[in-house]
Each structure stands twice: as structure tokens, then as C-alpha cells.
Short mmCIF file of C-alpha atoms in Angstrom, two decimals:
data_model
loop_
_atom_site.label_atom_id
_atom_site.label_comp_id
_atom_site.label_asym_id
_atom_site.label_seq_id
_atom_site.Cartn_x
_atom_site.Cartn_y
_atom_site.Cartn_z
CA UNK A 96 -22.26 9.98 -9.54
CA UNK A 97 -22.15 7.67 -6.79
CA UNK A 98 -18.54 5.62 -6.38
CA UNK A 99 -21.02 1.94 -6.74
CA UNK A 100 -21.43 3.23 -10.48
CA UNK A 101 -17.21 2.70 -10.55
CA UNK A 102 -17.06 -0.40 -8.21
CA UNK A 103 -18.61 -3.87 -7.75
CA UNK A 104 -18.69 -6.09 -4.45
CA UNK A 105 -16.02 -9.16 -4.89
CA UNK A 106 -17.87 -11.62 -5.62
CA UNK A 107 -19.12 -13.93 -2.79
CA UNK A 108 -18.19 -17.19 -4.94
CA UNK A 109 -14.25 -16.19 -4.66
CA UNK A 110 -14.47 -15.19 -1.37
CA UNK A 111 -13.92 -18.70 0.11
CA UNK A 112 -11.38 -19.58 -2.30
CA UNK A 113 -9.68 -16.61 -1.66
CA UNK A 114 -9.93 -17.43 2.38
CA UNK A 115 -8.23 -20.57 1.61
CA UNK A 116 -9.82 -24.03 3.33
CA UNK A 117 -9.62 -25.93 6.71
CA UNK A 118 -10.12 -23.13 8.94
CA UNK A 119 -13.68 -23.32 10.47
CA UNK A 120 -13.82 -18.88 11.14
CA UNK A 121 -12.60 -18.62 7.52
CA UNK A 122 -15.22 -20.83 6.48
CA UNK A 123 -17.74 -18.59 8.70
CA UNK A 124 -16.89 -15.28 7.39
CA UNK A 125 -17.16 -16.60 3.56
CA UNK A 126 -20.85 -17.98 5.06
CA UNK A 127 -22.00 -14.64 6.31
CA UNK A 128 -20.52 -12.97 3.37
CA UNK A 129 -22.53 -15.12 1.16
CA UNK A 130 -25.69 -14.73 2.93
CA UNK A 131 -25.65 -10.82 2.43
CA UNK A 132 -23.90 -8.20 0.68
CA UNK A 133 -19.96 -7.67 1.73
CA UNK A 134 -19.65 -4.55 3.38
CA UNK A 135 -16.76 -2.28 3.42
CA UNK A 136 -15.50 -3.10 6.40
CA UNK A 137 -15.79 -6.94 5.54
CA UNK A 138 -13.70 -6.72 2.62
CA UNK A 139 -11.08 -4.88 4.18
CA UNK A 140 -10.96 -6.78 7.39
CA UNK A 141 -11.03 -10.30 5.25
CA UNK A 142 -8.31 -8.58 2.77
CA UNK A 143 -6.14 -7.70 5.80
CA UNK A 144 -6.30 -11.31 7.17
CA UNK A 145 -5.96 -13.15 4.10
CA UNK A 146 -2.35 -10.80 4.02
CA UNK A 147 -1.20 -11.22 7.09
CA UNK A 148 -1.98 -14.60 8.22
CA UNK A 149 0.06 -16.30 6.91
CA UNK A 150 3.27 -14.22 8.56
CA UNK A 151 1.82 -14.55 12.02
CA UNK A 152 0.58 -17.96 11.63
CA UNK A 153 3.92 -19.70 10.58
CA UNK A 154 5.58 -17.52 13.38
CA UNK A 155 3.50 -18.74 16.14
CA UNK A 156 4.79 -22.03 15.30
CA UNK A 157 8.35 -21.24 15.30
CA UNK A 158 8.30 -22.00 11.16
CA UNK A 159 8.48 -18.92 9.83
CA UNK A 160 11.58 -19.26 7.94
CA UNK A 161 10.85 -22.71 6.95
CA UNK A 162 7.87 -21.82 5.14
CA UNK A 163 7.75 -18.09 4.18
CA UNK A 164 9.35 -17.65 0.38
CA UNK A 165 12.37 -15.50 -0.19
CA UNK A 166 11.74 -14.08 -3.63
CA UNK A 167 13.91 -11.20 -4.41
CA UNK A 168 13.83 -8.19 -6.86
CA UNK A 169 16.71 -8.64 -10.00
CA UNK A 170 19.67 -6.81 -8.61
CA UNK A 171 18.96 -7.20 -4.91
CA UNK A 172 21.63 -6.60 -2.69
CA UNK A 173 21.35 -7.90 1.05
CA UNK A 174 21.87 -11.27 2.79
CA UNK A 175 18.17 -12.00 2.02
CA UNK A 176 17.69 -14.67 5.41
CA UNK A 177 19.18 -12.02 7.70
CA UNK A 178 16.58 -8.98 6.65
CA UNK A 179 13.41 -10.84 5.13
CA UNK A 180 11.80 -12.38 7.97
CA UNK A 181 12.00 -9.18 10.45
CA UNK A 182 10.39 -7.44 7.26
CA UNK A 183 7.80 -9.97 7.00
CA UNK A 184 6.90 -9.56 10.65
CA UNK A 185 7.60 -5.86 11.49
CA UNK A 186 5.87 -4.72 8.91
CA UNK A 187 2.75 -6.86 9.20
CA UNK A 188 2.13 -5.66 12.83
CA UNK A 189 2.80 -2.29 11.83
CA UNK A 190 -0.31 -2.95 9.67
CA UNK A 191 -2.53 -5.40 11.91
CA UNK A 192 -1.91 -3.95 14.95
CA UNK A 193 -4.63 -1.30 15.44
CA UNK A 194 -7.06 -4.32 14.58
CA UNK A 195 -5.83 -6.52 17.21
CA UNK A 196 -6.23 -3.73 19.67
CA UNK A 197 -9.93 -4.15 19.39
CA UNK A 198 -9.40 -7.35 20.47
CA UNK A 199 -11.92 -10.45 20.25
CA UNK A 200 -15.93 -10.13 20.33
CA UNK A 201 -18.88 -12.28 19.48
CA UNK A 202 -18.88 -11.78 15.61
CA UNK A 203 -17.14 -13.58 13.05
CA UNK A 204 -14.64 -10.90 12.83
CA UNK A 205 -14.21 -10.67 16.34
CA UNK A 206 -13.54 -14.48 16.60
CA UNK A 207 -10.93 -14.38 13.76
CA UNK A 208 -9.71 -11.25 15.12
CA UNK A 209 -9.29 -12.93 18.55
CA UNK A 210 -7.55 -15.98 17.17
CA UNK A 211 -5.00 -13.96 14.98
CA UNK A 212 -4.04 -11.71 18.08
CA UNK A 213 -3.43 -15.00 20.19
CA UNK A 214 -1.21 -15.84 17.31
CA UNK A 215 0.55 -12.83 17.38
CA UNK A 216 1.55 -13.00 20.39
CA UNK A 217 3.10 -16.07 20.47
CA UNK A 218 4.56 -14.67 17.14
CA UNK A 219 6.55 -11.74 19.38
CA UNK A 220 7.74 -14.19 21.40
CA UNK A 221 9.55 -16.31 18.60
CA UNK A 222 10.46 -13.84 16.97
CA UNK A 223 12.48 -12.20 20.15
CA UNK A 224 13.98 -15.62 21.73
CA UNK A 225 17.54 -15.77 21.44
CA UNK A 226 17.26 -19.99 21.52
CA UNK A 227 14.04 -20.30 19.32
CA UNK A 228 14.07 -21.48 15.87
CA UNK A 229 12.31 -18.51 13.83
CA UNK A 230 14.68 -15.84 16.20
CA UNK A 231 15.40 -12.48 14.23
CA UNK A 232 18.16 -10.30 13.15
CA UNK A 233 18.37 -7.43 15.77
CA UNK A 234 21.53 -5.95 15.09
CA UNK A 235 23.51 -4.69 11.87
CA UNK A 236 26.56 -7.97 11.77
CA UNK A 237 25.18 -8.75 8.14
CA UNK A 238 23.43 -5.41 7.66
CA UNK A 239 21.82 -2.05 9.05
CA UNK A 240 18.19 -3.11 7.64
CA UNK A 241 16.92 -4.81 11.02
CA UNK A 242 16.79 -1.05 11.95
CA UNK A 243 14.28 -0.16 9.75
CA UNK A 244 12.33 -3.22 10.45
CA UNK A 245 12.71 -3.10 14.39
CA UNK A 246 11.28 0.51 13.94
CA UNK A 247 8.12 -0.66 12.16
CA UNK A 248 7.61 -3.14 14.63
CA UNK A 249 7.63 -0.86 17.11
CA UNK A 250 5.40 1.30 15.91
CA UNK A 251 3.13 -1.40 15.58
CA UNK A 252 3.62 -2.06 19.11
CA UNK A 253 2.69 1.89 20.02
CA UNK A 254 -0.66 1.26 18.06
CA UNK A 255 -1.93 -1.74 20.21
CA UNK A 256 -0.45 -0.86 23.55
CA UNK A 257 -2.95 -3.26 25.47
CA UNK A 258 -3.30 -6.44 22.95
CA UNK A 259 0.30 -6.36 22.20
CA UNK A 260 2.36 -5.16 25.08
CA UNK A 261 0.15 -5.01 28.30
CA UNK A 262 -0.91 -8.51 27.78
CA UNK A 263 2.50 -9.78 26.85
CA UNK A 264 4.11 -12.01 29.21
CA UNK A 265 6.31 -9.93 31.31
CA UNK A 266 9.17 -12.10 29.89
CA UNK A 267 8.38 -11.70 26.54
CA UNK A 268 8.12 -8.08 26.88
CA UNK A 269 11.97 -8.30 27.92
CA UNK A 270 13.12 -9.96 25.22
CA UNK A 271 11.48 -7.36 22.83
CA UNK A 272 13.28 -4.54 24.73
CA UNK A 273 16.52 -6.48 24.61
CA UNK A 274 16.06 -7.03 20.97
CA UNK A 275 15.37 -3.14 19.79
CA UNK A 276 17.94 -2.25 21.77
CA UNK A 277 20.11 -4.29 20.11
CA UNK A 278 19.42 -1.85 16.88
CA UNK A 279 21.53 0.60 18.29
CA UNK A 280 24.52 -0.06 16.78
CA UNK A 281 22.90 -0.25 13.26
CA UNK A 282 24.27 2.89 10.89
CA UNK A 283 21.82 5.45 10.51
CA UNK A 284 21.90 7.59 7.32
CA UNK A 285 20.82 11.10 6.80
CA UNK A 286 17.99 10.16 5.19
CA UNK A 287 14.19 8.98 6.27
CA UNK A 288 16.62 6.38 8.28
CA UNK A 289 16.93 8.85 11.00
CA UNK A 290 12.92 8.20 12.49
CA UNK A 291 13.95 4.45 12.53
CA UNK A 292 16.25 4.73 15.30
CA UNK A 293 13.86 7.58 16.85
CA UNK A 294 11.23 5.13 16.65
CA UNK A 295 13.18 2.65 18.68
CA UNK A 296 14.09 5.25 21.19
CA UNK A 297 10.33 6.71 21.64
CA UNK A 298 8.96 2.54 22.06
CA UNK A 299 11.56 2.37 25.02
CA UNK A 300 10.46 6.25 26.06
CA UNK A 301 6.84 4.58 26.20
CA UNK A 302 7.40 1.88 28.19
CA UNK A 303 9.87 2.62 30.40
CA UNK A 304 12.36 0.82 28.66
CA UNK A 305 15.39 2.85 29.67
CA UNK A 306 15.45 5.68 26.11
CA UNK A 307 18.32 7.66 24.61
CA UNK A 308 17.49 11.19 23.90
CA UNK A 309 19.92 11.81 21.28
CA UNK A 310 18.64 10.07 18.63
CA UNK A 311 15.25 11.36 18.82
CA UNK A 312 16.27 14.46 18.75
CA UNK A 313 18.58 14.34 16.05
CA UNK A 314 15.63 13.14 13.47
CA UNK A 315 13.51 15.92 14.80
CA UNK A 316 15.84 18.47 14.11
CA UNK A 317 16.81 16.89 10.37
CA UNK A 318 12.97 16.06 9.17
CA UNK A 319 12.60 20.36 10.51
CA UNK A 320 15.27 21.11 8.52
CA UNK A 321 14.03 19.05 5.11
CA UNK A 322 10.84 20.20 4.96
CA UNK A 323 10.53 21.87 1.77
CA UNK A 324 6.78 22.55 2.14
CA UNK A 325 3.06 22.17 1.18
CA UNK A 326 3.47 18.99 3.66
CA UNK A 327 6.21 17.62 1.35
CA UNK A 328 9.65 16.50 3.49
CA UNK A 329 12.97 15.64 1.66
CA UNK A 330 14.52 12.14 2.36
CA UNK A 331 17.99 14.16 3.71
CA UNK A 332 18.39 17.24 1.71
CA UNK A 333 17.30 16.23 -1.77
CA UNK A 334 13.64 16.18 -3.02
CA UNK A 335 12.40 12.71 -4.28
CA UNK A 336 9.53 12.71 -5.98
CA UNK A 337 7.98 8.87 -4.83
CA UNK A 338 5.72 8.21 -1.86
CA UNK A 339 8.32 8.10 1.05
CA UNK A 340 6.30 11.09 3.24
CA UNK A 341 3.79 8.45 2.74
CA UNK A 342 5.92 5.02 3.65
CA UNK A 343 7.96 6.51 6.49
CA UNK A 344 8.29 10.55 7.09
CA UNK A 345 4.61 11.42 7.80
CA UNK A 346 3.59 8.53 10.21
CA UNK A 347 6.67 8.34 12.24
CA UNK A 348 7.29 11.91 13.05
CA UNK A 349 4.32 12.60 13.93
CA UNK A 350 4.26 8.81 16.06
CA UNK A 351 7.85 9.90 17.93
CA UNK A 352 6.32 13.39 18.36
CA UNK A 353 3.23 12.22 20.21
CA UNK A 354 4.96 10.28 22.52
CA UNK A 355 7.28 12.88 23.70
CA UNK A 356 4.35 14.73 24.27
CA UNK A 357 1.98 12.10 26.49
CA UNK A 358 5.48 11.59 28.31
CA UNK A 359 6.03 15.36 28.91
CA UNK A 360 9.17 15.09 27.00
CA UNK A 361 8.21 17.11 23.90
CA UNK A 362 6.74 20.51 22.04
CA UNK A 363 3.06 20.50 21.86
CA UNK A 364 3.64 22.76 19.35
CA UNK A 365 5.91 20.57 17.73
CA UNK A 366 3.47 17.82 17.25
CA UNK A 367 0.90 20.26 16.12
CA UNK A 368 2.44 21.47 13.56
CA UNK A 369 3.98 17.96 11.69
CA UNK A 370 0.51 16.73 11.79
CA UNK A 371 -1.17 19.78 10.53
CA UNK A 372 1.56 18.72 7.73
CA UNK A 373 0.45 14.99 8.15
CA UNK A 374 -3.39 16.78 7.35
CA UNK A 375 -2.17 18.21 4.18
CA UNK A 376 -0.32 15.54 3.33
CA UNK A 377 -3.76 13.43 3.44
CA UNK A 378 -5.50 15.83 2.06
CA UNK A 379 -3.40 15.47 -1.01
CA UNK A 380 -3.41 11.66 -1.03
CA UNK A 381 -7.28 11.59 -0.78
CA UNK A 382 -7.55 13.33 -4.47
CA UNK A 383 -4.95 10.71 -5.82
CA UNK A 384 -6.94 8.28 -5.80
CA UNK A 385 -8.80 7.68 -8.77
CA UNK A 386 -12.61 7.12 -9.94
CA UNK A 387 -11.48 3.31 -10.37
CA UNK A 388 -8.90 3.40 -7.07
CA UNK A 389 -6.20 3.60 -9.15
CA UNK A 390 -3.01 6.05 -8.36
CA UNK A 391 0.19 7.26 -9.67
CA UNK A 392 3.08 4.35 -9.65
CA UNK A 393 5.70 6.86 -9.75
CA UNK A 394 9.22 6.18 -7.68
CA UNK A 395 10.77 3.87 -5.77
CA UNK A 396 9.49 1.01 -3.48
CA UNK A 397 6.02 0.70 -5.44
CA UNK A 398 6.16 -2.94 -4.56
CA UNK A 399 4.50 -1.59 -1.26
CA UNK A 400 1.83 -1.08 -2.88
CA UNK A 401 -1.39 0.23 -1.09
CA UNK A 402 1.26 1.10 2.18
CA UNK A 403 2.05 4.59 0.10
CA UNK A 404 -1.35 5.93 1.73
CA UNK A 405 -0.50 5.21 5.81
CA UNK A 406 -1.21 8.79 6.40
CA UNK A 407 -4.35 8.96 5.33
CA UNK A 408 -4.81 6.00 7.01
CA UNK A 409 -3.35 6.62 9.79
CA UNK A 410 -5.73 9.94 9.96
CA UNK A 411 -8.83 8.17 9.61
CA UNK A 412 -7.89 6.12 12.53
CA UNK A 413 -7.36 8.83 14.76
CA UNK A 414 -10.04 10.80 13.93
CA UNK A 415 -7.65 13.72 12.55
CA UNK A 416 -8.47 13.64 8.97
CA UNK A 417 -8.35 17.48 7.68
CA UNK A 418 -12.06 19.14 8.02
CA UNK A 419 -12.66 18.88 4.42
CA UNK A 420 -11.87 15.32 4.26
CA UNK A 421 -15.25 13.14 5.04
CA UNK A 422 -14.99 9.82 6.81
CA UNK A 423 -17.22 8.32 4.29
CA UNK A 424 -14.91 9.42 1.41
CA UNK A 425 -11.67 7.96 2.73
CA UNK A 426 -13.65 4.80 3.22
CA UNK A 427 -14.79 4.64 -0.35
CA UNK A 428 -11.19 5.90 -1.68
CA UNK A 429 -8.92 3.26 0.46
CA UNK A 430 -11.67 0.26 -0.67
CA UNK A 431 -11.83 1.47 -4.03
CA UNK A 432 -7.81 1.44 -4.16
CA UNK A 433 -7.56 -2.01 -2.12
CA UNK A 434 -10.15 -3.16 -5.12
CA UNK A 435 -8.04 -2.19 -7.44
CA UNK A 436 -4.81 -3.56 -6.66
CA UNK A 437 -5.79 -6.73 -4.89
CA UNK A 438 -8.12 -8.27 -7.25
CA UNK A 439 -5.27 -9.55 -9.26
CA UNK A 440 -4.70 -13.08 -8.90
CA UNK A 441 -1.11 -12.22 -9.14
CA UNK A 442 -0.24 -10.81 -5.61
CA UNK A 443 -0.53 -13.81 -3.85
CA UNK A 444 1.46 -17.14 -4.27
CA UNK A 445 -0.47 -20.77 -4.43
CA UNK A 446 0.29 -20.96 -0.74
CA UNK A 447 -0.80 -17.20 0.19
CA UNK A 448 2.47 -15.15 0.37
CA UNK A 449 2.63 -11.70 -1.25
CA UNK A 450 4.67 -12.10 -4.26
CA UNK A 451 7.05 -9.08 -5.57
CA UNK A 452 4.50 -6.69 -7.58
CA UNK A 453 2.49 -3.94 -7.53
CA UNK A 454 -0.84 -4.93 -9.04
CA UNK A 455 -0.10 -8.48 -9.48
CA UNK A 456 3.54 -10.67 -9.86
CA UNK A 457 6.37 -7.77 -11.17
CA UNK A 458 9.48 -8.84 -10.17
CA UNK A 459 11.53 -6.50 -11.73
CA UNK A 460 9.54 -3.40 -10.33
CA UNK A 461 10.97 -4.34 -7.11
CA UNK A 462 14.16 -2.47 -6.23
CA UNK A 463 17.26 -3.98 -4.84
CA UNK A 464 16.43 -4.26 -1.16
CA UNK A 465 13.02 -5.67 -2.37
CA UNK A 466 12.12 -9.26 -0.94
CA UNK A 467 8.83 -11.14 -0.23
CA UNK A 468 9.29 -9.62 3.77
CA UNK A 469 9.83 -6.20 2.04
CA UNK A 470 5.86 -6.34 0.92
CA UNK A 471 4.18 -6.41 3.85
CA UNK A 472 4.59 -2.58 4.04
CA UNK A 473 1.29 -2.92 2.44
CA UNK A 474 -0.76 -3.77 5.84
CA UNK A 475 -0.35 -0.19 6.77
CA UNK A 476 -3.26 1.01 4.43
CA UNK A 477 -5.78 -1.11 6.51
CA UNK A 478 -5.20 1.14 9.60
CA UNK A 479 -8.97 2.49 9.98
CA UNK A 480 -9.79 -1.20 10.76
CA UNK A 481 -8.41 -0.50 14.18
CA UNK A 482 -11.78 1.99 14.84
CA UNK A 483 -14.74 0.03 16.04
CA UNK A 484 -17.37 -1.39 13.47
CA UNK A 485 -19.95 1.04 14.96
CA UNK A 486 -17.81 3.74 14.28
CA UNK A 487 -19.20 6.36 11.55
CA UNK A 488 -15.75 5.33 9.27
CA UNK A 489 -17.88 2.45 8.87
CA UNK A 490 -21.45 3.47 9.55
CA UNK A 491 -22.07 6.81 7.31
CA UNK A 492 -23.49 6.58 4.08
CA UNK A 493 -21.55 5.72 0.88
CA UNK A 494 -19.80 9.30 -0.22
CA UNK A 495 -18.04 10.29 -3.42
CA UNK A 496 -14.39 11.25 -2.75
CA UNK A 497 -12.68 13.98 -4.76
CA UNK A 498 -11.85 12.21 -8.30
CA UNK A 499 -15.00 10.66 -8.70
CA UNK A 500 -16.49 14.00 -7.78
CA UNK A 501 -14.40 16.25 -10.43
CA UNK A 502 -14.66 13.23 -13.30
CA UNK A 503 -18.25 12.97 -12.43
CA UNK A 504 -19.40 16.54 -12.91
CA UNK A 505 -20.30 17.25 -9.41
CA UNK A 506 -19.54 20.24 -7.23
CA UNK A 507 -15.69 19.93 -6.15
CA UNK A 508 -13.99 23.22 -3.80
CA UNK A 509 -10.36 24.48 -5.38
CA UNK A 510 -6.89 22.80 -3.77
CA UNK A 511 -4.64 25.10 -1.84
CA UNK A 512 -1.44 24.62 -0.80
CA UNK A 513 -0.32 24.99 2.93
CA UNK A 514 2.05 27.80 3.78
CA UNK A 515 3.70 26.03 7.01
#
């Protein structure tokens, strides 16, 4: 049973609408798209921009936190204009940032990928200027959740090293280093918040920023100690069953890990052995997703959404996906999913924003540090758009992944568990 028996293209005559008017490479894609059938990699690379434009866009021109909403959850709990736009922005590069490494080329996508990369950065810049308008929270005065943002943006840094930090200004690239370090007085607690000061600390190990050890260490030696196994980590001690190994643990242990190692301050082994984890981890995630891309909404932070699967993800990119995990599948599985939670109307605003949900507008599944920057966690799904368009992610043959396989009859091998 092949997954096109489960799934249907969107259709071409919403794809302009849902592209939004007045930009001419909008207009193109929604051309080309009409003129032949849209591909996988054209529905995620159009999905990703249609998300994230509109954060990087408003940046670049220093009105970011004139026109960005600030929805938040029932119950929410922080100064909302302190933490939101740092979420908005971390978060999306986090997401868009293996894309923008591929930089600009001669197709549509390479034209809109060129013009949103020029727009991002200009975006670090205003984001990092002490005297500009759309300047950022980088410190904990109101509250520690710049942290956590400053770490996923970052990381987002560490997966375009050329787009977005080689060809940064060199004064740009000062204020970003002044800015994370900033984060240093921020509370960490002995939870998953651990890697987000790591993170910080292996950005400045990267580029010579001037690191501190001790922190990097420390959330090495606590994520060792919480692993309670079969790839699962605890967030501190306790077990939580949600998709945290999935939002956080996963992708930036194994991101601090790698960069000890290409700077000859870490265990090879070390590394090996979280992302054998990571590959087990992925494993796992590629049989949750469902015949019709649905998945479990189980735990906190669902408003994420499709960011829950950024170590599969962040597998495919790398070319590390476990060896009986096909490209093709994880293609079909992350599309199917995107398919399934993006079609409704509901996650977008009239003006483009994400709007508090999981498969549409649900405030109240949003949890009390939930607001419209919170959402963008979501980008981090689309990470396999970083790998070239020639690349056999994109190129091989449509293949069945693991639910459609076991609900359609068809040959499927018995799960194991890991024993490290």
C-alpha cells in the first residue's frame, strides 16, 4: 500500500493564497507549482517559508515587535514582551537555518531562499543592537527564559556556519557574542535547562568566542546520569512521558558533543554513544507517525507541534538515520505529518503568524510559558531541507514508512529496544 493511497498533493489553487500576495518569488513558486505536480520538497520548502517569513521579515525592518502578535496560553506566567520575540526569532533560525546554508541558486527556491537569508541577516543584526528598535532580551532582569531562547539561536547558528556567521559582518558577529554571553547569569535548573547554557558555551567554543568549560560539562555529566534507557533521557531525575528528548535532550547533546569533538575538546566516544541514542530515539519516532501523519498529542508543550520530531530530522539531515530507517520513508513520514497538521486553516492568523494550537487555533492547549514566539519550535521538523534538492532525501522513490506498512498488510521487521 503505497503512502499516495493515504495522502493527496495540496491543492495548487490554495497554494497562492496560502503564499499570501505582492511578492513577485511567491507569486513564482505558486506558478511553477501550478504548472506541475508539487513535489515533496516543494511543499515543505513553501510550508517552511510561509512559517517563518514573517519573523525574519518584520525583523529585518527593525518592526518585529510592532507587528508580531503576543497571544498567550490561559494561565501564562512571564512578562510576555521580554521572552516572546527572542522565541519568535531563536527558534525560527533554529528551524531555517540548515536551508539558508544552501544559500541562493537559479531556481525559484533558490531565489526565495536567497532573499530570506539576506533577510536574516539583517534580522541578527536587529535583533543583537543594543540601540535598535526590535533589540532582544539577553539576560534574566525580567526572567531566565532568554536562556533557552539564546540557546536555540545558537544552535541555529552551528547549523549554517557560512550563511549565518562567516558572512556576518564582523560587527554584527560581536554583538551576537556579546549578547549570548550576556545569558550567563540566567538560572539554570536541573532539568533539560542545563544544554541551554551548554549550548551557549559550545557556540562561543566554535567560534572562538572566549567559552566556559564548566557549564558544558556539568549538562554532560547530568543528561549521563538521567538516562534511563532505550534512548529515553529524564528531564532531571524524574521520567516525563511528553516529547522533550525530542524538543531539547536529543538534538542538543548530541550538537554540544560534536563540537567538543571537531575542537578536540571532547570524547569521541562520548558523542558516539548519545547519538547511537539519538538513532534509537529516531528510530522510535519514525513508527509514530501514522498512516494519515498523525501522532500521539500526549504531554506538555504540544503547541510545538511538528518540532517534537527534530531528531529524526535532524538525522535525515546528517545522513545518520539508523540503517533500518530509509531516506525515502522519513520523507514520506515528516510530509505526511506536516500534511496533517498544517492543512488547518487554523494555525495561521489573517496576517500569517502561528497562532497558539496544535492542529489549528487551541489556546488553552498551550501551557503557561506558551506565547505566539513559543511556536516557532515548530521550524525544527523542516531540517532535511538543509540537504541539497539532488540529494536522494529528495530524489528516491516514494517508500512506505513503518505504520503504513504494519496497517497496510505488508512485510514489517519486529522493534527492539537498545541496551545502551
Amino acid at each position: 500500500m503505497n503512502r499516495r493511497n493515504f495522502l493527496q498533493a495540496i491543492p495548487v489553487a490554495g497554494l497562492a493564497g496560502s503564499l499570501g500576495t505582492g511578492n513577485g518569488l511567491l507569486k513564482e513558486v505558486a506558478a511553477n507549482a501550478a504548472a506541475k505536480p508539487v513535489s515533496d520538497r516543494d511543499y515543505n520548502a513553501t510550508l517552511l517559508y510561509r512559517i517563518s517569513h514573517p519573523v525574519i521579515d518584520a525583523l529585518s525592518r527593525g518592526q518585529l515587535k510592532q507587528q508580531m502578535p503576543r497571544e498567550v496560553a490561559p494561565h501564562y506566567a512571564k512578562p510576555v514582551d521580554k521572552v516572546t520575540y527572542l522565541e519568535a526569532f531563536g527558534r525560527t533560525i533554529s528551524g531555517v537555518a540548515p536551508w539558508l546554508e544552501l544559500g541562493g541558486d537559479d531556481t525559484a527556491e533558490g531565489r526565495q531562499r536567497a532573499a530570506l537569508l539576506q533577510k536574516a541577516k539583517v534580522a541578527m543584526h536587529q535583533a543583537t543592537d543594543p540601540n535598535g528598535a526590535d533589540y532582544m532580551t539577553f539576560n534574566n532582569k525580567f526572567d531566565a527564559q532568554p536562556l533557552v531562547d539564546g540557546a536555540f539561536l545558537a544552535l541555529g547558528i552551528l547549523r549554517a556556519p557560512n550563511q549565518l556567521w562567516g558572512n556576518l559582518p564582523a560587527a554584527t558577529r560581536q554583538q551576537v557574542i556579546d549578547a549570548l554571553k550576556g545569558l550567563r547569569v540566567a538560572r539554570t535548573f536541573n532539568n533539560n535547562w542545563v544544554l541551554f547554557a551548554a549550548m551557549i558555551e559550545a557556540f562561543l567554543l566554535q567560534f572562538d568566542g572566549g567559552w566556559d568549560r564548566k557549564p558544558v560539562d556539568t549538562a554532560i555529566s547530568k543528561m549521563m546520569e538521567w538516562y534511563k534507557g532505550d534512548s529515553m533521557y529524564g528531564d532531571g531525575s524524574s521520567f516525563h512521558y511528553d516529547y522533550y528528548n525530542g524538543f531539547v535532550m536529543h538534538p542538543m547533546l548530541v550538537q554540544v558533543l560534536k563540537v567538543l569533538v571537531d575542537k578536540g575538546e571532547g570524547s569521541k566516544e562520548q558523542y558516539e554513544l548519545a547519538l547511537k541514542r539519538m538513532q534509537r530515539y529516531g528510530a522510535i519516532q519514525e513508527r509514530l507517525i501514522m498512516p494519515d501523519g498523525a501522532f500521539p498529542v500526549v504531554g506538555r508543550s504540544m503547541a510545538y507541534r511538528s518540532g517534537a520530531f527534530q531528531p529524526l530530522a535532524q538525522l535525515a539531515l546528517e545522513d545518520k538515520l539508523p540503517a533500518e530507517v530509509s531516506q525515502a520513508q522519513v520523507r514520506g513520514a515528516l510530509t505526511a505529518m506536516h500534511k496533517r497538521i498544517f492543512s488547518n486553516p487554523g494555525n495561521f492568523d489573517k496576517q500569517g503568524w502561528l497562532q497558539i494550537g496544535f492542529c489549528g487555533h487551541q489556546p488553552e492547549i498551550g501551557d503557561y510559558y506558551i506565547s505566539t514566539g513559543s511556536l516557532y519550535l515548530c521550524t525544527n521538523s523542516f531540517l532535511p531541507l538543509g540537504l541539497p534538492a539532488q540529494h536522494a532525501f529528495w530524489t528516491a522513490p516514494a517508500a512506505d514508512w513503518s505504520a503504513v506498512k504494519a496497517y497496510g498488510g505488508q512485510g514489517l521487521k519486529a522493534d527492539h529496544a537498545i541496551g545502551i
